[in-house]
Amino acid sequence: MKTRIIIFGALAGTLAMTASCTRTEPTVAASSISKDQETSFPGGAPITAADLTATPAALPVAPPAYNYDPYKPNITHEEYARFAWRQFIHFNSPAQKNGVDAAGKSPVVRGSIDPRRNFAASGASDFHQSGRTARSNFSSNQLLWETFAHRSELFPVGSAPRGNLAALDPEYAFQNVNVASTDARFNNLDENTQIGQNQIFFPKSGSTPSANPQDDHIILFQARVNPVEYDYVKSIYNAEKPPTALELPPNGTNPGESVEVKSAWREMTPELIASGRYHTAEALYYYNENGQIQARVATFGLVGVHILRKMENYPTFVYTTFEQLDSLTTPDSKDTGLYLVNLYDQLQYDASVPPGTRPSAILNTGSNRTLVPLPLAGAIDSAHGYDVIPGKFTVPKGFSGPIKVQNPPVGTSAVYNVNTEVQKAMASTPEFKNSVWQYYRLVGLQVLPTNEDSSITPKTPDPLTQDYYLANIVIESSQPGIQLFKGGVKDPHPDQQDFTLLAKRGLPSILGVKAKGLRPNTPTDQLVMGGCMGCHGNAQYPRDKVSGKGPSIFSFLIDGNTMSGKGFSADVRNESAAELSAKRLEYLSY
């Protein structure tokens, strides 16, 4: 494999950072696991060709409880990274076919893995297309997670989740549009922003944005949940009297595991489709034409995927995220020009950042710790630390950009090593010679919450701060809103529409979590967590009417609105600036 590929993500960002803007110190090494350790973790064993071709690929069992010993952890970050890859192999294996071939009818057993096909089979560049027939609007070749319940199936407008997911025909009910099963596809890209903060684009031509960014190739998103979470929500759903508390499985009465998958997809060109470097699929997206919202169909390529799994001893979900290789550089090492447009033009910090100072993030690679400065408070422009692309562009008033997407040195040595291990296993396996999965890499994972390192030379090492700032380059792209995020964010004046983002970097974002599996004697209301887990800690239910706070449930799909039947609204591809501004408050007000 080429060196350019091997250093993707994990260490490439570190190599690119200059000494002038970072400060680095070696990390205190944790000792190796003792031979007499009491816990075993088969999911952490080295990845081999047998793992890649297992038929079917088993979902790795939950890791044992973490022992919180900074000098002798019973599970290393490298073992957790192998666990993450095994999950990826399982969830990206083919779903089981059911033999049905008719318009509007699901051709698969939703949520069930095919017992006769493996991960190698789904890596064919024509995997989705080869499952199409003239009789059905669906392909019978679907990734396992693609058959999970879409958020609009979990919470259809005006009704409870319906039926048995395994046999349910996809039919999407939104506030602003309904999609009949005869027009549906399994991939339903109904989100057009990164949680209301920005939109992200690939330039249509070369690496420079078009004069109007909306003419470029946007990245769209969708969220799905597995049958366990679907059935649990269905069992507690009561729009007239929403539950006053909930705990997603596993819980006291349900030993199953909740899984959520967030995926990012780019608009594809014929050249990208022909490259054989992307998992591609037909997908729905939404367009406003003459005042009517229409569901359209096009071929999109998978560029990023979050897998969230809630397990015994890991009560906050375990977060793993993967990227396709070509988002920042093309296969011939050219800049793609990936950029974003923020839906705000001012950034402010909370009291944890003294006025006039520049906040920073401490990144623990496992080999060293690096101090990376963040932009100054104030305008979103070059003078305050943003890589604004020069030129004349049509950016709505109150928005900012276009801003070049940067990749900070967030990668860890453990993830780098495991990615290399998987690459070697694929290279030695003939079934993966032309597989699209060669071009996907683990970015990182978070297993348990912790506070950020106090300095780049902490007195006691904390292995859990590896991947503290976990972010996917195409799902969390803006600094410091969600890429180098910790605490929380919100619009400080939603009624004034002053287009300001408040980064609350001192906000404890993990509240009221069940203590089992967490660090002993840790008050969960004092954890200022970063990355995916820190962000999702702000998903709380139910919220107190006075304080606005509640126990963290780590799912933004569940709130007072969805639990009372209001459902979701589908984002449209050509949404106006006014509509985008209003929609951002769905995420930034709490």
GROMACS .gro file of C-alpha atoms in nm, residues 195-197 343-348 398-399 488-504 580-590:
model
   39
  195ILE     CA    1  -2.631   1.990   1.342
  196GLY     CA    2  -2.745   2.334   1.229
  197GLN     CA    3  -2.398   2.491   1.236
  343LEU     CA    4  -2.465   2.958   0.949
  344TYR     CA    5  -2.328   3.225   1.185
  345ASP     CA    6  -2.074   3.506   1.154
  346GLN     CA    7  -1.972   3.562   1.517
  347LEU     CA    8  -1.823   3.329   1.776
  348GLN     CA    9  -1.816   3.391   2.150
  398GLY     CA   10  -2.517   3.646   0.882
  399PHE     CA   11  -2.335   3.344   0.739
  488GLY     CA   12  -2.166   2.263   2.458
  489VAL     CA   13  -2.272   2.520   2.201
  490LYS     CA   14  -2.580   2.733   2.160
  491ASP     CA   15  -2.718   3.052   2.013
  492PRO     CA   16  -2.704   3.301   2.303
  493HIS     CA   17  -2.980   3.524   2.162
  494PRO     CA   18  -3.219   3.313   1.951
  495ASP     CA   19  -3.485   3.583   1.947
  496GLN     CA   20  -3.247   3.849   1.817
  497GLN     CA   21  -3.113   3.655   1.518
  498ASP     CA   22  -2.766   3.800   1.561
  499PHE     CA   23  -2.599   3.492   1.408
  500THR     CA   24  -2.368   3.427   1.702
  501LEU     CA   25  -2.246   3.087   1.815
  502LEU     CA   26  -2.162   3.058   2.185
  503ALA     CA   27  -1.901   2.790   2.257
  504LYS     CA   28  -1.959   2.683   2.618
  580LEU     CA   29  -3.149   2.749   0.723
  581SER     CA   30  -3.132   3.021   0.987
  582ALA     CA   31  -3.455   2.904   1.145
  583LYS     CA   32  -3.356   2.539   1.133
  584ARG     CA   33  -3.026   2.596   1.312
  585LEU     CA   34  -3.217   2.691   1.625
  586GLU     CA   35  -3.353   2.336   1.643
  587TYR     CA   36  -3.003   2.232   1.747
  588LEU     CA   37  -2.859   2.545   1.909
  589SER     CA   38  -3.138   2.626   2.156
  590TYR     CA   39  -3.180   2.422   2.471
   0.00000   0.00000   0.00000
